[in-house]
Structures are given as structure tokens and as C-alpha cells.
PDB file of C-alpha atoms and ligand atoms in Angstrom:
ATOM      1  CA  MET A  13      10.246   4.057   8.320  1.00  0.00           C
ATOM      2  CA  LYS A  14       7.284   2.426  10.269  1.00  0.00           C
ATOM      3  CA  ILE A  15       5.221   0.367   7.695  1.00  0.00           C
ATOM      4  CA  GLY A  16       1.732  -1.149   8.041  1.00  0.00           C
ATOM      5  CA  PHE A  17       1.020  -4.496   6.273  1.00  0.00           C
ATOM      6  CA  GLY A  18      -2.224  -5.827   5.491  1.00  0.00           C
ATOM      7  CA  CYS A  19      -3.285  -9.056   3.554  1.00  0.00           C
ATOM      8  CA  ASP A  20      -5.987 -11.455   2.899  1.00  0.00           C
ATOM      9  CA  HIS A  21      -5.571 -15.187   3.107  1.00  0.00           C
ATOM     10  CA  ALA A  22      -3.884 -15.221  -0.394  1.00  0.00           C
ATOM     11  CA  GLY A  23      -1.171 -12.961   0.852  1.00  0.00           C
ATOM     12  CA  VAL A  24      -0.169 -14.137   4.210  1.00  0.00           C
ATOM     13  CA  GLU A  25       2.992 -16.143   3.108  1.00  0.00           C
ATOM     14  CA  LEU A  26       4.240 -13.285   0.984  1.00  0.00           C
ATOM     15  CA  LYS A  27       3.503 -10.654   3.561  1.00  0.00           C
ATOM     16  CA  LEU A  28       5.510 -12.508   6.334  1.00  0.00           C
ATOM     17  CA  ALA A  29       8.586 -12.965   3.996  1.00  0.00           C
ATOM     18  CA  LEU A  30       8.347  -9.123   3.090  1.00  0.00           C
ATOM     19  CA  MET A  31       8.010  -8.065   6.517  1.00  0.00           C
ATOM     20  CA  GLU A  32      11.206 -10.073   7.481  1.00  0.00           C
ATOM     21  CA  PHE A  33      12.896  -8.540   4.245  1.00  0.00           C
ATOM     22  CA  LEU A  34      11.883  -4.912   5.080  1.00  0.00           C
ATOM     23  CA  LYS A  35      12.927  -5.283   8.786  1.00  0.00           C
ATOM     24  CA  GLU A  36      16.414  -6.307   7.509  1.00  0.00           C
ATOM     25  CA  MET A  37      16.390  -3.088   5.679  1.00  0.00           C
ATOM     26  CA  GLY A  38      15.940  -1.138   8.912  1.00  0.00           C
ATOM     27  CA  HIS A  39      12.155  -0.720   8.712  1.00  0.00           C
ATOM     28  CA  GLU A  40       9.750  -1.040  11.662  1.00  0.00           C
ATOM     29  CA  CYS A  41       6.697  -3.200  10.611  1.00  0.00           C
ATOM     30  CA  VAL A  42       3.219  -3.349  12.042  1.00  0.00           C
ATOM     31  CA  ASP A  43       1.033  -6.334  10.962  1.00  0.00           C
ATOM     32  CA  TYR A  44      -2.739  -5.545  10.636  1.00  0.00           C
ATOM     33  CA  GLY A  45      -3.946  -8.992   9.570  1.00  0.00           C
ATOM     34  CA  ASN A  46      -4.892 -11.213   8.340  1.00  0.00           C
ATOM     35  CA  TYR A  47      -2.838 -13.630  10.106  1.00  0.00           C
ATOM     36  CA  ASP A  48      -4.275 -16.974   9.007  1.00  0.00           C
ATOM     37  CA  PRO A  49      -3.668 -18.297   5.435  1.00  0.00           C
ATOM     38  CA  ASN A  50      -6.287 -20.754   5.942  1.00  0.00           C
ATOM     39  CA  ASP A  51      -9.150 -18.269   6.818  1.00  0.00           C
ATOM     40  CA  ARG A  52     -10.497 -18.325   3.360  1.00  0.00           C
ATOM     41  CA  ALA A  53     -13.655 -16.576   4.565  1.00  0.00           C
ATOM     42  CA  ASP A  54     -11.939 -13.334   5.080  1.00  0.00           C
ATOM     43  CA  ASP A  55     -12.613 -10.256   3.073  1.00  0.00           C
ATOM     44  CA  TYR A  56      -9.665  -8.253   1.602  1.00  0.00           C
ATOM     45  CA  PRO A  57     -11.556  -4.822   1.938  1.00  0.00           C
ATOM     46  CA  GLU A  58     -11.260  -5.257   5.786  1.00  0.00           C
ATOM     47  CA  PHE A  59      -7.477  -5.308   5.655  1.00  0.00           C
ATOM     48  CA  GLY A  60      -7.102  -2.566   2.904  1.00  0.00           C
ATOM     49  CA  ARG A  61      -9.036  -0.375   5.145  1.00  0.00           C
ATOM     50  CA  LYS A  62      -6.972  -1.166   8.365  1.00  0.00           C
ATOM     51  CA  VAL A  63      -3.831  -0.163   6.717  1.00  0.00           C
ATOM     52  CA  GLY A  64      -5.221   2.985   4.960  1.00  0.00           C
ATOM     53  CA  GLU A  65      -6.830   4.173   8.261  1.00  0.00           C
ATOM     54  CA  ALA A  66      -3.463   3.524  10.175  1.00  0.00           C
ATOM     55  CA  ILE A  67      -1.855   5.793   7.695  1.00  0.00           C
ATOM     56  CA  MET A  68      -4.510   8.187   7.922  1.00  0.00           C
ATOM     57  CA  ARG A  69      -4.160   8.380  11.877  1.00  0.00           C
ATOM     58  CA  GLY A  70      -0.288   8.715  11.573  1.00  0.00           C
ATOM     59  CA  GLU A  71       0.049   5.276  13.190  1.00  0.00           C
ATOM     60  CA  VAL A  72       2.357   4.072  10.199  1.00  0.00           C
ATOM     61  CA  GLU A  73       3.877   6.152   7.327  1.00  0.00           C
ATOM     62  CA  LYS A  74       3.371   3.916   4.594  1.00  0.00           C
ATOM     63  CA  GLY A  75       1.867   0.506   3.829  1.00  0.00           C
ATOM     64  CA  VAL A  76       2.236  -2.815   1.950  1.00  0.00           C
ATOM     65  CA  LEU A  77      -1.085  -4.739   0.988  1.00  0.00           C
ATOM     66  CA  ILE A  78      -1.269  -8.034  -0.477  1.00  0.00           C
ATOM     67  CA  CYS A  79      -4.096 -10.050  -2.092  1.00  0.00           C
ATOM     68  CA  GLY A  80      -4.505 -12.664  -4.808  1.00  0.00           C
ATOM     69  CA  THR A  81      -3.806  -9.838  -7.397  1.00  0.00           C
ATOM     70  CA  GLY A  82      -3.347  -6.797  -5.333  1.00  0.00           C
ATOM     71  CA  VAL A  83      -6.462  -5.200  -6.997  1.00  0.00           C
ATOM     72  CA  GLY A  84      -9.244  -5.682  -4.519  1.00  0.00           C
ATOM     73  CA  ILE A  85      -7.098  -4.634  -1.440  1.00  0.00           C
ATOM     74  CA  SER A  86      -5.804  -1.476  -3.077  1.00  0.00           C
ATOM     75  CA  LEU A  87      -9.337  -0.602  -4.350  1.00  0.00           C
ATOM     76  CA  ALA A  88     -10.486  -0.453  -0.810  1.00  0.00           C
ATOM     77  CA  ALA A  89      -7.471   1.437   0.510  1.00  0.00           C
ATOM     78  CA  ASN A  90      -7.891   3.995  -2.269  1.00  0.00           C
ATOM     79  CA  LYS A  91     -11.335   4.902  -0.937  1.00  0.00           C
ATOM     80  CA  ILE A  92      -9.750   6.637   2.174  1.00  0.00           C
ATOM     81  CA  PRO A  93      -9.000  10.219   1.731  1.00  0.00           C
ATOM     82  CA  GLY A  94      -5.204  10.727   1.439  1.00  0.00           C
ATOM     83  CA  ILE A  95      -4.559   7.223   0.182  1.00  0.00           C
ATOM     84  CA  ARG A  96      -2.757   6.584  -3.111  1.00  0.00           C
ATOM     85  CA  ALA A  97      -2.267   2.736  -3.245  1.00  0.00           C
ATOM     86  CA  CYS A  98      -0.663   1.370  -6.430  1.00  0.00           C
ATOM     87  CA  VAL A  99      -0.743  -2.031  -7.567  1.00  0.00           C
ATOM     88  CA  CYS A 100       2.817  -2.965  -9.112  1.00  0.00           C
ATOM     89  CA  SER A 101       4.099  -6.152 -10.655  1.00  0.00           C
ATOM     90  CA  GLU A 102       7.676  -4.739 -11.289  1.00  0.00           C
ATOM     91  CA  PRO A 103      10.012  -2.326  -9.812  1.00  0.00           C
ATOM     92  CA  TYR A 104       9.944   0.314 -12.357  1.00  0.00           C
ATOM     93  CA  SER A 105       6.303   1.204 -11.559  1.00  0.00           C
ATOM     94  CA  ALA A 106       6.975   0.804  -7.996  1.00  0.00           C
ATOM     95  CA  ARG A 107       9.776   3.529  -8.051  1.00  0.00           C
ATOM     96  CA  LEU A 108       7.577   5.899 -10.305  1.00  0.00           C
ATOM     97  CA  SER A 109       4.544   5.464  -8.135  1.00  0.00           C
ATOM     98  CA  VAL A 110       6.748   7.237  -5.409  1.00  0.00           C
ATOM     99  CA  GLN A 111       8.850   9.593  -7.473  1.00  0.00           C
ATOM    100  CA  HIS A 112       5.895  10.826  -9.254  1.00  0.00           C
ATOM    101  CA  ASN A 113       2.664  10.009  -7.697  1.00  0.00           C
ATOM    102  CA  ASN A 114       3.738  10.034  -4.162  1.00  0.00           C
ATOM    103  CA  ALA A 115       2.185   6.798  -3.487  1.00  0.00           C
ATOM    104  CA  ASN A 116       2.019   5.824   0.286  1.00  0.00           C
ATOM    105  CA  ILE A 117       0.799   2.040  -0.246  1.00  0.00           C
ATOM    106  CA  ILE A 118       2.369  -0.535  -2.678  1.00  0.00           C
ATOM    107  CA  SER A 119       0.051  -3.341  -3.294  1.00  0.00           C
ATOM    108  CA  LEU A 120       1.148  -6.601  -4.635  1.00  0.00           C
ATOM    109  CA  GLY A 121      -0.675  -9.853  -6.117  1.00  0.00           C
ATOM    110  CA  ALA A 122       0.605 -12.828  -4.130  1.00  0.00           C
ATOM    111  CA  ARG A 123      -0.762 -15.040  -7.301  1.00  0.00           C
ATOM    112  CA  VAL A 124       1.127 -12.652  -9.746  1.00  0.00           C
ATOM    113  CA  VAL A 125       4.527 -11.969  -8.604  1.00  0.00           C
ATOM    114  CA  GLY A 126       7.088 -14.515  -6.958  1.00  0.00           C
ATOM    115  CA  ARG A 127       8.724 -13.983  -3.643  1.00  0.00           C
ATOM    116  CA  GLU A 128      12.093 -12.547  -5.122  1.00  0.00           C
ATOM    117  CA  LEU A 129      10.408 -10.062  -7.582  1.00  0.00           C
ATOM    118  CA  ALA A 130       8.304  -8.997  -4.697  1.00  0.00           C
ATOM    119  CA  LYS A 131      11.208  -8.032  -2.588  1.00  0.00           C
ATOM    120  CA  ASP A 132      12.680  -5.988  -5.676  1.00  0.00           C
ATOM    121  CA  ILE A 133       9.392  -4.309  -6.015  1.00  0.00           C
ATOM    122  CA  VAL A 134       9.076  -3.185  -2.330  1.00  0.00           C
ATOM    123  CA  ALA A 135      12.793  -2.274  -2.233  1.00  0.00           C
ATOM    124  CA  ALA A 136      12.320  -0.027  -5.368  1.00  0.00           C
ATOM    125  CA  PHE A 137       9.001   1.460  -3.562  1.00  0.00           C
ATOM    126  CA  PHE A 138      10.752   2.257  -0.167  1.00  0.00           C
ATOM    127  CA  ASN A 139      14.065   3.515  -1.498  1.00  0.00           C
ATOM    128  CA  ALA A 140      12.296   6.065  -3.570  1.00  0.00           C
ATOM    129  CA  GLU A 141      11.395   9.592  -2.798  1.00  0.00           C
ATOM    130  CA  PHE A 142       8.776  11.799  -4.139  1.00  0.00           C
ATOM    131  CA  GLU A 143      10.264  14.469  -6.537  1.00  0.00           C
ATOM    132  CA  GLY A 144       7.655  17.242  -5.819  1.00  0.00           C
ATOM    133  CA  GLU A 145       7.527  20.225  -8.369  1.00  0.00           C
ATOM    134  CA  ARG A 146       5.433  19.417 -11.392  1.00  0.00           C
ATOM    135  CA  HIS A 147       4.403  16.186  -9.838  1.00  0.00           C
ATOM    136  CA  ALA A 148       3.123  17.866  -6.895  1.00  0.00           C
ATOM    137  CA  ARG A 149       0.508  19.953  -8.876  1.00  0.00           C
ATOM    138  CA  ARG A 150      -0.546  16.780 -10.537  1.00  0.00           C
ATOM    139  CA  VAL A 151      -0.977  14.887  -7.278  1.00  0.00           C
ATOM    140  CA  GLN A 152      -2.819  17.844  -5.831  1.00  0.00           C
ATOM    141  CA  MET A 153      -5.195  17.457  -8.734  1.00  0.00           C
ATOM    142  CA  ILE A 154      -6.002  14.002  -7.711  1.00  0.00           C
ATOM    143  CA  THR A 155      -6.640  15.384  -4.075  1.00  0.00           C
ATOM    144  CA  ASP A 156      -8.723  17.960  -5.538  1.00  0.00           C
ATOM    145  CA  ILE A 157     -11.023  15.153  -7.153  1.00  0.00           C
ATOM    146  CA  GLU A 158     -11.147  13.364  -3.913  1.00  0.00           C
ATOM    147  CA  GLU A 159     -12.280  16.376  -2.139  1.00  0.00           C
ATOM    148  CA  THR A 160     -14.843  17.244  -4.674  1.00  0.00           C
ATOM    149  CA  TYR A 161     -16.431  13.626  -4.279  1.00  0.00           C
ATOM    150  CA  SER A 162     -15.991  13.306  -0.408  1.00  0.00           C
ATOM    151  CA  ILE A 163     -18.628  13.274   1.910  1.00  0.00           C
ATOM    152  CA  HIS A 164     -17.295  14.827   5.137  1.00  0.00           C
ATOM    153  CA  PRO A 165     -19.286  13.241   7.925  1.00  0.00           C
ATOM    154  CA  LYS A 166     -20.475  15.811  10.547  1.00  0.00           C
ATOM    155  CA  ASP A 167     -19.401  15.570  14.030  1.00  0.00           C
TER     156      ASP A 167
HETATM  157  C1  RB5 B   6      -9.483 -14.047  -2.842  1.00  0.00           C
HETATM  158  O1  RB5 B   6      -9.622 -15.195  -3.439  1.00  0.00           O
HETATM  159  C2  RB5 B   6      -9.236 -12.967  -3.991  1.00  0.00           C
HETATM  160  O2  RB5 B   6     -10.349 -12.416  -4.616  1.00  0.00           O
HETATM  161  C3  RB5 B   6      -8.412 -11.774  -3.528  1.00  0.00           C
HETATM  162  O3  RB5 B   6      -7.460 -12.165  -2.882  1.00  0.00           O
HETATM  163  C4  RB5 B   6      -8.104 -10.838  -4.290  1.00  0.00           C
HETATM  164  O4  RB5 B   6      -7.187 -11.075  -5.587  1.00  0.00           O
HETATM  165  C5  RB5 B   6      -9.059  -9.642  -4.774  1.00  0.00           C
HETATM  166  O5  RB5 B   6      -8.739  -8.792  -5.512  1.00  0.00           O
END
């Protein structure tokens, strides 16, 4: 699978480790920045947006986002229609976020989880498949909310 990665300065180190890990699992990884852990003036919404938009354009299928907590960067990505980004700190939620919620982004807190736990979390996420059926109806209900409150720019 082609996976997009994004992080702020807090997540650069963990991002590189997870990219290597997922490449070993046979995935293709695309890095949308930030690239510099010392650039503390960067802003996490920029990278959440980049990865979300890349998924929306079909450039990558799914994404991994990392900031200090995983929260801010996931909030930014979740503003993009069609994005379901979930912050997970253990593998059980990561697996269920795909099986039940059809999540297309996993978000991690580099200041919350250690590197080895983060590997288990992304492995659970990328090895899981959406189960559809009753879950599809519920995910559609989420999409309906999104569509109700979306402002569609005129072309
Ligand atoms: C940056 O210090 C920090 O606020 C950010 O990485 C993230 O945790 C925000 O949600």
C-alpha cells in the first residue's frame, strides 16, 4: 500500500523509524514533512492537511500522522472531507479503527508512545481490514454529518 507520512518537529524521529518499519512490511512510503526536528516554529495543521489532501487526491491510500500527542495533527486532517483520522495509543483501538470505523489515517503522539509500541500500533492498523455491513451504515452516518455541514466551494 502507498502510505503518506506527516509530522511536526515532535514527530520527525518516530516518523523516520515507522517509515523504515512499514517499508520492511512491504509498503511504499511518501514523506510530506516536516523533515527537521529542530524547526520548532513549524505548525502541525500544515502536515495534517498535506497528508489528508494527498489521500483525497488519491496520491496515497492511507496516512500516518505524528505530533507531540497525535491530537492536533489529527484534528486538522479530520477537517478534510473523507478523512477519518484516529489517535491511537495501543494496537486494539488501531485495529478497530479500521475494522469498524474505516479509518484512513492513524495518528500517534511521539511524546505518548515509545517506538516499539508505535510499531505494534501501526502494524495493527495496516494489517486490519474494514468489516463493512453494519459498520458501513454507521460510517455513512458520519459522512452524512460531514456533508450536512460542508461548504462546497463553487468553481
Ligand atoms: C507542539 O509542541 C505540540 O503542540 C504538537 O506537537 C502537538 O502535540 C499538538 O497537538
